[in-house]
Coordinates of C-alpha atoms in Angstrom, one line a residue:
X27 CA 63.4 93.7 70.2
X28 CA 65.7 96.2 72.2
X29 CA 64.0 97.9 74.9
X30 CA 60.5 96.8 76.6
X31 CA 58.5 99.8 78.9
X32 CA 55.2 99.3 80.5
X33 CA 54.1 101.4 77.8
X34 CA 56.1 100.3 74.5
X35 CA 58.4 98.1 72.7
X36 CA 61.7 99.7 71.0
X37 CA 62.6 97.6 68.0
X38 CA 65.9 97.9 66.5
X39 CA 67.0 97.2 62.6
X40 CA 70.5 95.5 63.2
X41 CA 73.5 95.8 60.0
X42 CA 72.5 92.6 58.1
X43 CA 76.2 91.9 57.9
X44 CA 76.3 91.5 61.6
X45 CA 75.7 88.1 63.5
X46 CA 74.1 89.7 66.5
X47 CA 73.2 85.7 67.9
X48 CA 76.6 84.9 67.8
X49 CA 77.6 84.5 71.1
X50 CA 81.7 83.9 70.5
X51 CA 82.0 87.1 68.5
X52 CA 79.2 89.1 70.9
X53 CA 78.9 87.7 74.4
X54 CA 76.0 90.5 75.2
X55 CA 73.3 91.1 73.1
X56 CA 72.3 94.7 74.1
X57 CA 76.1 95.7 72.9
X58 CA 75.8 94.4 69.8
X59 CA 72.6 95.4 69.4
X60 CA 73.1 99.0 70.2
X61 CA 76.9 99.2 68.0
X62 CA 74.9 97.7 64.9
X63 CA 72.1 99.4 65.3
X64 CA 70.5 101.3 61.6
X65 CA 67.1 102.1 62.9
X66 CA 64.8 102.8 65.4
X67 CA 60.8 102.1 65.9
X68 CA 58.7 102.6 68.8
X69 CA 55.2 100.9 69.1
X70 CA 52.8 101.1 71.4
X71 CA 52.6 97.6 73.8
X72 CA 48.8 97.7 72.6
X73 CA 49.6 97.5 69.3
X74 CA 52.2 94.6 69.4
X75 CA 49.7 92.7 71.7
X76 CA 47.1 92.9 69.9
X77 CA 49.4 91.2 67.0
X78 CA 50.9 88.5 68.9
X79 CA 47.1 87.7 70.3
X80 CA 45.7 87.6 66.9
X81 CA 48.5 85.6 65.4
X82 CA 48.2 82.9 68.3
X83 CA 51.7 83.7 69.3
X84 CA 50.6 84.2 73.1
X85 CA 49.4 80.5 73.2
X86 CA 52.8 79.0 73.3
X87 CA 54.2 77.5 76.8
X88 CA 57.9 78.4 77.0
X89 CA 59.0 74.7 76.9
X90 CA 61.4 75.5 74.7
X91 CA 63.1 78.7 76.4
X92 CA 66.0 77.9 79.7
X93 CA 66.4 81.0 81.8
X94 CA 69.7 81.4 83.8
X95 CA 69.4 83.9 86.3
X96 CA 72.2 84.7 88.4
X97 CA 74.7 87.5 90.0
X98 CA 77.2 89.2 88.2
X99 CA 81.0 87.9 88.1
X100 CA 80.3 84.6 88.5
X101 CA 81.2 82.8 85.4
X102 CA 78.0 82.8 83.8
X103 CA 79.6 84.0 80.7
X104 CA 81.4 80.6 80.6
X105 CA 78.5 78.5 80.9
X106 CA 76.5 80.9 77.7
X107 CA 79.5 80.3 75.7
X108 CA 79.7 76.6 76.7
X109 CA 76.3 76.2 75.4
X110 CA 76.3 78.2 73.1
X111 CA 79.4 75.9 71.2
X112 CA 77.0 73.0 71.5
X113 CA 74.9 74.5 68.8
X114 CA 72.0 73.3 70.2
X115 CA 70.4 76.3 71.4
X116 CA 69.8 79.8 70.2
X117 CA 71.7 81.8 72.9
X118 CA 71.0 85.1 74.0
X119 CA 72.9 86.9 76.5
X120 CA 71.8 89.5 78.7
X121 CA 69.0 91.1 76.1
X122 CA 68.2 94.7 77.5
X123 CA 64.5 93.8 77.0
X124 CA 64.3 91.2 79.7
X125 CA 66.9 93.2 82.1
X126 CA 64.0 96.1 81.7
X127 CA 61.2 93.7 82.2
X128 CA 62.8 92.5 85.7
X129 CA 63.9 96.1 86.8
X130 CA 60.1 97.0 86.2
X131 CA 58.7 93.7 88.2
X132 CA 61.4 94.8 90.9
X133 CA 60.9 98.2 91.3
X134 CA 59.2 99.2 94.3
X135 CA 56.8 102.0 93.0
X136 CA 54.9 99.7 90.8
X137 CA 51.5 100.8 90.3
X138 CA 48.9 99.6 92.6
X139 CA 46.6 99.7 89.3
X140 CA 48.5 96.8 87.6
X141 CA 47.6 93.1 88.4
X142 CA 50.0 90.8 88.7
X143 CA 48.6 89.0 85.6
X144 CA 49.4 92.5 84.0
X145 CA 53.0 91.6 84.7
X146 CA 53.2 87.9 83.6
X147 CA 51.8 89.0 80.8
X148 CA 54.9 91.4 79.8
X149 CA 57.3 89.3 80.6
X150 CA 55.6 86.4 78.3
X151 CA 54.9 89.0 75.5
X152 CA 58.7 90.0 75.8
X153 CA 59.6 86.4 75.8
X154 CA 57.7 85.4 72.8
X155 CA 59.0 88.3 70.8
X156 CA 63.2 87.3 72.0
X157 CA 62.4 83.6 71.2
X158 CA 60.1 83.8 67.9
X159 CA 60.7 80.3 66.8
X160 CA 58.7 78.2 69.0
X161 CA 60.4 75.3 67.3
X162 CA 63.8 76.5 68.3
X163 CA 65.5 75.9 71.9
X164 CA 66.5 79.1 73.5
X165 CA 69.0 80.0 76.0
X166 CA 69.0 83.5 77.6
X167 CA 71.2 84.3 79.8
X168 CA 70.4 87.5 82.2
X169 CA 71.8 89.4 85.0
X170 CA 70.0 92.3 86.7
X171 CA 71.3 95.8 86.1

């Protein structure tokens, strides 16, 4: 996942000989993601909803996944790569696709026709697609744009 809209999700197809989770070698995602980049696709948020609600992905809780939220120059870059030597989570730092989700959220022209279920449910949709392994601990680090 690259790039999340109200409207769509922008997948990416990365160079296979590229460790884009590797967190030493590529502290943010979204540049590695965008230098290694071979393809493109668009769909519609329908379309990936409808899969991840058919599939039972929706149903997980997020137990797994540790948000760190924070302000920009102030070492959180440390801490991902701190945890990130541990090994014991999957570490993703500053993926676009969240960054979008909370400039959307934050944005104050939202739609008046949007519920704020409408909303959770993006940011858990975007979430289940960054973290696909529900088996796996995650750690995404993200800093607002």
């Amino acid at each position: 996942l690259y790039t999340v809209s109200e409207e769509e999700f922008v997948f990416v197809r990365t160079n296979p000989d590229v460790d884009i989770h590797d967190a030493e070698q590529h502290p943010f995602l979204y540049v590695v993601k965008h230098d290694s980049t071979q393809e493109l696709g668009r769909v519609a948020r329908e379309v990936v909803v409808d899969y991840l609600r058919g599939s039972g992905k929706m149903d997980r809780d997020g137990s797994n996944i540790a948000i760190l939220h924070n302000i920009g120059r102030c070492g959180s870059t440390l801490v991902t790569s701190m945890v990130s030597k541990t090994k014991q989570c999957h570490v993703l730092s500053e993926p676009i696709a969240l960054m979008d989700v909370v400039n959307i959220l934050t944005r104050k022209e939202r739609p008046i026709t949007r519920d704020t279920e409408e909303y959770y449910d993006l940011v858990k949709e975007t979430l289940v697609l960054l973290t696909p392994d529900p088996n796996r601990k995650y750690f995404i680090k993200l800093t607002p744009r």
